[in-house]
PDB file of C-alpha atoms in Angstrom:
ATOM      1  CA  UNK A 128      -5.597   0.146  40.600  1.00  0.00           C
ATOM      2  CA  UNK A 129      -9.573  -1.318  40.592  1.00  0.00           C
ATOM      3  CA  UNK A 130      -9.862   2.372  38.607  1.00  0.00           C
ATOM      4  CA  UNK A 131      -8.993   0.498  35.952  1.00  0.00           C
ATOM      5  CA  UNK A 132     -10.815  -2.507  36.085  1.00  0.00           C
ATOM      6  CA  UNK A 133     -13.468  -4.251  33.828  1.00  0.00           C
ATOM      7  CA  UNK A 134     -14.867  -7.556  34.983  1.00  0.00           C
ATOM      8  CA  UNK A 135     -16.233  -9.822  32.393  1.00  0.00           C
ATOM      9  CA  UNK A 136     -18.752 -11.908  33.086  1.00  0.00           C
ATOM     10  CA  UNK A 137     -19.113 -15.383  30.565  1.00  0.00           C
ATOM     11  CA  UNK A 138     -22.359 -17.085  30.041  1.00  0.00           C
ATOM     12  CA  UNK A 139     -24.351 -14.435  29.754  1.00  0.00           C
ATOM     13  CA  UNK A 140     -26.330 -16.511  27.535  1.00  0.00           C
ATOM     14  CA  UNK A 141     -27.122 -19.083  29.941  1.00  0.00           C
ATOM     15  CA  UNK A 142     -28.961 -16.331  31.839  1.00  0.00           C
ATOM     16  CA  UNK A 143     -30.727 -15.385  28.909  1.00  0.00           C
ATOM     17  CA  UNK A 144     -31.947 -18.737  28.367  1.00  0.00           C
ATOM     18  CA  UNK A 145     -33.432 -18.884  31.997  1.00  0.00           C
ATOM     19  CA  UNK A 146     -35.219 -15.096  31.618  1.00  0.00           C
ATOM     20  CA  UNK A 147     -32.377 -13.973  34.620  1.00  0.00           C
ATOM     21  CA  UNK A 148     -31.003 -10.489  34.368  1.00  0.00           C
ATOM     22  CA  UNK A 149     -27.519 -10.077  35.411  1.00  0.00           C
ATOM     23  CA  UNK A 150     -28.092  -8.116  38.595  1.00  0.00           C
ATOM     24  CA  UNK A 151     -30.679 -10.526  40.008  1.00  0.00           C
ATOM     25  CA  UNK A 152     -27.419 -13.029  40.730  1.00  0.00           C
ATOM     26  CA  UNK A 153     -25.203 -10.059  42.057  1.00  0.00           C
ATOM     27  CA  UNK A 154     -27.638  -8.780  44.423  1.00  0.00           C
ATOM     28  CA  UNK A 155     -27.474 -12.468  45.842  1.00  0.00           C
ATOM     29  CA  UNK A 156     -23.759 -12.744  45.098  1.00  0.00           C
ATOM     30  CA  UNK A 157     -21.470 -12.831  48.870  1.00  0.00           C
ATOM     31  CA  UNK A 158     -20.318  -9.658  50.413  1.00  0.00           C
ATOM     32  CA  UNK A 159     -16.581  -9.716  49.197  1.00  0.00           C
ATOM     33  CA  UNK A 160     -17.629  -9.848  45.242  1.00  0.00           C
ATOM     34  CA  UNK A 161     -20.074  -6.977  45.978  1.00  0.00           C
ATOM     35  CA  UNK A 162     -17.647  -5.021  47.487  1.00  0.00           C
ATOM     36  CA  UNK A 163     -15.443  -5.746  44.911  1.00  0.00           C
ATOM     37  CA  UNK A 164     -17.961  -4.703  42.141  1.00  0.00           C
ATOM     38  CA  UNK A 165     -18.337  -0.893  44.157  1.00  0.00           C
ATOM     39  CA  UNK A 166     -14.389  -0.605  44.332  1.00  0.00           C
ATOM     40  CA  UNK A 167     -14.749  -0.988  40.346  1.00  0.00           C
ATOM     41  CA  UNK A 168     -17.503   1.427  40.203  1.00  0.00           C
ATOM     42  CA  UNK A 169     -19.346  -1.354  38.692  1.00  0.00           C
ATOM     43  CA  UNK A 170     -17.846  -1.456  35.434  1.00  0.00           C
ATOM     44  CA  UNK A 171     -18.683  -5.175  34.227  1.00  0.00           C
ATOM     45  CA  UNK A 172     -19.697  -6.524  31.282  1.00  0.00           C
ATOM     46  CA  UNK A 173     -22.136  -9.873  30.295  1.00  0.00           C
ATOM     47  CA  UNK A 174     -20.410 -11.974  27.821  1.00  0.00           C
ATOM     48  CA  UNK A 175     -22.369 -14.939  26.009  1.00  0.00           C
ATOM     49  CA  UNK A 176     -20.290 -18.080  25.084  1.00  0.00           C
ATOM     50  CA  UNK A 177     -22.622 -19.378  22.345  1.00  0.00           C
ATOM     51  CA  UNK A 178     -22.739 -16.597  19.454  1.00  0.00           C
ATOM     52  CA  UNK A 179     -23.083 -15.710  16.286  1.00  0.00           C
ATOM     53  CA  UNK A 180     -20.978 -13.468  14.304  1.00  0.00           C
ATOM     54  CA  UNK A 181     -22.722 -10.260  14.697  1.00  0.00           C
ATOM     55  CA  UNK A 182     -23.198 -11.292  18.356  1.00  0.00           C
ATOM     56  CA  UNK A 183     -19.194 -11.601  18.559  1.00  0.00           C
ATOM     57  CA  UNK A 184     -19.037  -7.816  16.861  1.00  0.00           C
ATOM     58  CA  UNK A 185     -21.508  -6.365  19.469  1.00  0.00           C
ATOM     59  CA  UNK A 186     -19.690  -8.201  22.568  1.00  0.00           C
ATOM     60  CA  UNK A 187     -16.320  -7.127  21.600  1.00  0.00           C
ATOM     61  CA  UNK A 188     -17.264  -3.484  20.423  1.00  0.00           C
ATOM     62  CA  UNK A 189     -18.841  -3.112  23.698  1.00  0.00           C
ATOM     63  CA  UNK A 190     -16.047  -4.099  25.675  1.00  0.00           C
ATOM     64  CA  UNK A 191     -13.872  -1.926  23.605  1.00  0.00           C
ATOM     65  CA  UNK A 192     -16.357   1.194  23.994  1.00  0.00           C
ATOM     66  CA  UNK A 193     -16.196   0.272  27.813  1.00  0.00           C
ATOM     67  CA  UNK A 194     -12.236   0.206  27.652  1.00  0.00           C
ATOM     68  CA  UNK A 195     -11.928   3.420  25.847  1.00  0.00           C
ATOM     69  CA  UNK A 196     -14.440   5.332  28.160  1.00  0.00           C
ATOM     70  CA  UNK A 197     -11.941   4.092  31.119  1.00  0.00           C
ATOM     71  CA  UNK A 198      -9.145   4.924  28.982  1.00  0.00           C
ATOM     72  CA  UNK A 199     -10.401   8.198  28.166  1.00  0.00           C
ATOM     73  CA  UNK A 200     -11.480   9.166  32.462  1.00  0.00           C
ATOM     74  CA  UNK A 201      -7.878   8.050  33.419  1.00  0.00           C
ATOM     75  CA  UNK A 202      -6.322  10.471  30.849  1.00  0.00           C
ATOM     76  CA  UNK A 203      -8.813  13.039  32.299  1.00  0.00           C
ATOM     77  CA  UNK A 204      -7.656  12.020  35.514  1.00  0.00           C
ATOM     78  CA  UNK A 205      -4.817  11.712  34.629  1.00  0.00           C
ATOM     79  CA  UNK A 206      -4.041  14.873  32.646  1.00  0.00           C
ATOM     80  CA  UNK A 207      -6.230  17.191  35.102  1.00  0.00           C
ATOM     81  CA  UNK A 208      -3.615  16.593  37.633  1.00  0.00           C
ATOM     82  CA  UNK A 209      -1.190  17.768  35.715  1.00  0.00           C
ATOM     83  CA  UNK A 210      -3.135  20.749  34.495  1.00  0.00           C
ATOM     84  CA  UNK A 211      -4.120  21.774  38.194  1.00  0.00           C
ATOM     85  CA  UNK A 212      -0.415  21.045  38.685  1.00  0.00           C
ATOM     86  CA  UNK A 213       0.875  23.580  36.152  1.00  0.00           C
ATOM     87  CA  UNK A 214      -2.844  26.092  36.465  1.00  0.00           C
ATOM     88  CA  UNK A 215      -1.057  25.925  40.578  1.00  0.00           C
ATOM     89  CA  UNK A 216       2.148  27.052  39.221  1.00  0.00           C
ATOM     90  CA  UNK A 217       0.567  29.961  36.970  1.00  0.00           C
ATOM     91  CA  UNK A 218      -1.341  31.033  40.114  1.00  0.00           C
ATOM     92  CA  UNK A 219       1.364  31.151  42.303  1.00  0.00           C
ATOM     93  CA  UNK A 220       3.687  33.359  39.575  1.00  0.00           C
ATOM     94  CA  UNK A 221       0.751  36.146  38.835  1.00  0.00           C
ATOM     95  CA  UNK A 222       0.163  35.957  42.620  1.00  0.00           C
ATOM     96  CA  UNK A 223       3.817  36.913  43.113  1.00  0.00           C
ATOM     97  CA  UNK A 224       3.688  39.139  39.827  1.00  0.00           C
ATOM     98  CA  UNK A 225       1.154  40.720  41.685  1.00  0.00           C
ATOM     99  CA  UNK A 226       2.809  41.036  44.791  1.00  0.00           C
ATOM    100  CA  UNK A 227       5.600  42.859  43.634  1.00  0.00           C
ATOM    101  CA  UNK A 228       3.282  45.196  42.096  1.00  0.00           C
ATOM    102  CA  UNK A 229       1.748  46.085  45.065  1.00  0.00           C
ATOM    103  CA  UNK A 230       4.612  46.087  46.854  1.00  0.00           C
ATOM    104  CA  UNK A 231       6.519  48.620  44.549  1.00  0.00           C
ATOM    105  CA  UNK A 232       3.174  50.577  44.387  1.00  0.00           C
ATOM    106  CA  UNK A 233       3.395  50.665  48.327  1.00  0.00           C
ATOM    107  CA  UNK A 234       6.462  52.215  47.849  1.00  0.00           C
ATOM    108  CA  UNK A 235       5.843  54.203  45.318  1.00  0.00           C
ATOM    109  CA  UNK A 236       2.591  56.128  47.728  1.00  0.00           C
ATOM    110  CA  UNK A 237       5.220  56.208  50.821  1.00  0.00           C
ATOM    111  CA  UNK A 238       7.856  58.280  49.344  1.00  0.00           C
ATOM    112  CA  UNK A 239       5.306  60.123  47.643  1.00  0.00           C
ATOM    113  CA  UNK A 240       3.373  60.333  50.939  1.00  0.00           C
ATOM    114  CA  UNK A 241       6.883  61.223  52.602  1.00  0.00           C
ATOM    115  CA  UNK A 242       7.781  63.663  50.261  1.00  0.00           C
ATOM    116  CA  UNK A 243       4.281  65.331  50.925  1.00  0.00           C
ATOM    117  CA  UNK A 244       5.210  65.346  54.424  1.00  0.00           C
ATOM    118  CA  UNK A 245       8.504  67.195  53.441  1.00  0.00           C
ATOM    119  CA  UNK A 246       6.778  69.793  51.504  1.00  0.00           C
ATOM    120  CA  UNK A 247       4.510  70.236  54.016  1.00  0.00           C
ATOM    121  CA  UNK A 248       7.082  70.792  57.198  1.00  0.00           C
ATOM    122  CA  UNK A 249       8.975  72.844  54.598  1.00  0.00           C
ATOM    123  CA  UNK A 250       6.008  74.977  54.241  1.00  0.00           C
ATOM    124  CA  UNK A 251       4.687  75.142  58.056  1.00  0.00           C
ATOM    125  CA  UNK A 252       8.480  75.847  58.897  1.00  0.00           C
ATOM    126  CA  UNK A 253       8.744  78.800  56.323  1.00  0.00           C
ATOM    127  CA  UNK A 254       5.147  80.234  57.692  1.00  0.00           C
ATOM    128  CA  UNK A 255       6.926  79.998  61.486  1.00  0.00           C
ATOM    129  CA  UNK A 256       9.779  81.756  60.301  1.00  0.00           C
ATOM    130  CA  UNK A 257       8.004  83.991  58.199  1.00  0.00           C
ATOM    131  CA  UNK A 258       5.398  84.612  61.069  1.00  0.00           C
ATOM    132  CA  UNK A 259       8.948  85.004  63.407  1.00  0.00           C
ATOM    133  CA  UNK A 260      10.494  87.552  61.605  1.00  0.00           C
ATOM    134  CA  UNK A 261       7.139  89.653  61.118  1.00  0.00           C
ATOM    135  CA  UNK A 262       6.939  89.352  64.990  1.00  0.00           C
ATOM    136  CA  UNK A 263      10.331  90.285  64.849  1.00  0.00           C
ATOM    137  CA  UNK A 264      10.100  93.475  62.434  1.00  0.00           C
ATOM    138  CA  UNK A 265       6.575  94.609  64.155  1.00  0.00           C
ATOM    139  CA  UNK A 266       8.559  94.392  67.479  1.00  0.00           C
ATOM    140  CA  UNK A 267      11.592  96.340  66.093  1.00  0.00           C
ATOM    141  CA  UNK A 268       9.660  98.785  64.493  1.00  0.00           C
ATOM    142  CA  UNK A 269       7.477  99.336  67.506  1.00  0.00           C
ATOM    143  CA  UNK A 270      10.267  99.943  69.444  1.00  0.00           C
ATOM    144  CA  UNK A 271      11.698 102.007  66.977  1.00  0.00           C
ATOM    145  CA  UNK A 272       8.646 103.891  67.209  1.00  0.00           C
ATOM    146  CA  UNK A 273       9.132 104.506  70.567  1.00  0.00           C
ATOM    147  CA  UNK A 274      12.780 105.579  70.720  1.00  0.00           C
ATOM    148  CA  UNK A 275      11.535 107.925  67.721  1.00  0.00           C
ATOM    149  CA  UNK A 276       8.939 108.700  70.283  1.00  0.00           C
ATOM    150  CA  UNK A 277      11.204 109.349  72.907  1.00  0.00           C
ATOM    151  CA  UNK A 278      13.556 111.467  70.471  1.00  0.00           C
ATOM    152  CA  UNK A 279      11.197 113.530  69.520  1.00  0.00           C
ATOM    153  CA  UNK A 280       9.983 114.093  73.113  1.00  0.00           C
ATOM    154  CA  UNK A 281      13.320 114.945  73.891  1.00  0.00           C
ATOM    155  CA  UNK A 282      13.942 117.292  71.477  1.00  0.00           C
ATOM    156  CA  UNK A 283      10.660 119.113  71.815  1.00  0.00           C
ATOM    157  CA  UNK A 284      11.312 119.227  75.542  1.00  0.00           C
ATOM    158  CA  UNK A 285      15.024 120.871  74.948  1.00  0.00           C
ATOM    159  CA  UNK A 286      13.319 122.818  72.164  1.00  0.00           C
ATOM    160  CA  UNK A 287      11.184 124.813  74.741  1.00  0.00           C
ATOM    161  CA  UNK A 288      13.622 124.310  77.557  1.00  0.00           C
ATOM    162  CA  UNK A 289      15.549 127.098  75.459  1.00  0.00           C
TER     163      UNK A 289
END
């Protein structure tokens, strides 16, 4: 609440009169008003109580430039919370915007990674087989070779058996 204080001080002019500046008598002031005075971040003003016109003008302009600054650092206050508020909020949607992104992007690279994987096993599964059946045929046609071998042996044996 003291964030929105102004003390007044009166008699200003009685100070003026004796050559005394305002913050000679608060430097000697007690403890409590001093510590007051820092809780209010030292927003006072010196008031005189014998005036002229203009003099009434200036004191009460003052004051009122005074209460609009504090007006105007409580909004700000005021207001800022609620923009960090709702600037939180915005952050914390783009950061799950984002999120999701990544996450379906994650996705997205696994099956794409998986199917990769597929293509690949496909592939080093055909080459087996492949490799398999030319194992296969060389074998078979080897030994065909040699029961052709044998056959022809045979025969040529018979043939001058005769």
């Amino acid at each position: 609440m003291r964030d929105r204080v102004i003390i007044v001080f009166t008699h200003g002019d009685q100070l003026q009169k004796e050559n005394v500046k305002l913050r000679d008598p608060l430097e000697k002031s007690p403890e409590p008003l001093k510590i007051f005075l820092e809780d209010c971040q030292n927003r006072y003003i010196l008031f005189k109580n014998e005036f002229n016109k203009e003099e009434s003008y200036q004191q009460i302009s003052g004051l009122l430039t005074m209460i609009e600054s504090l007006k105007r650092s409580n909004e700000i206050a005021f207001y800022s919370d609620d923009l960090f508020s709702k600037a939180e909020e915005r952050i914390r949607v783009r950061e799950r915007e984002i999120e999701e992104r990544l996450q379906q992007e994650y996705q997205r690279k696994q099956r794409e990674y998986e199917q990769t994987l597929k293509i690949q096993l496909e592939d080093l599964m055909r080459e087996e087989r492949e490799a398999e059946i030319k194992k296969i045929k060389e074998d078979y046609e080897e030994k065909l070779e040699n029961v052709r071998e044998e056959v022809r042996k045979e025969i040529s044996d018979k043939d001058s058996t005769w």
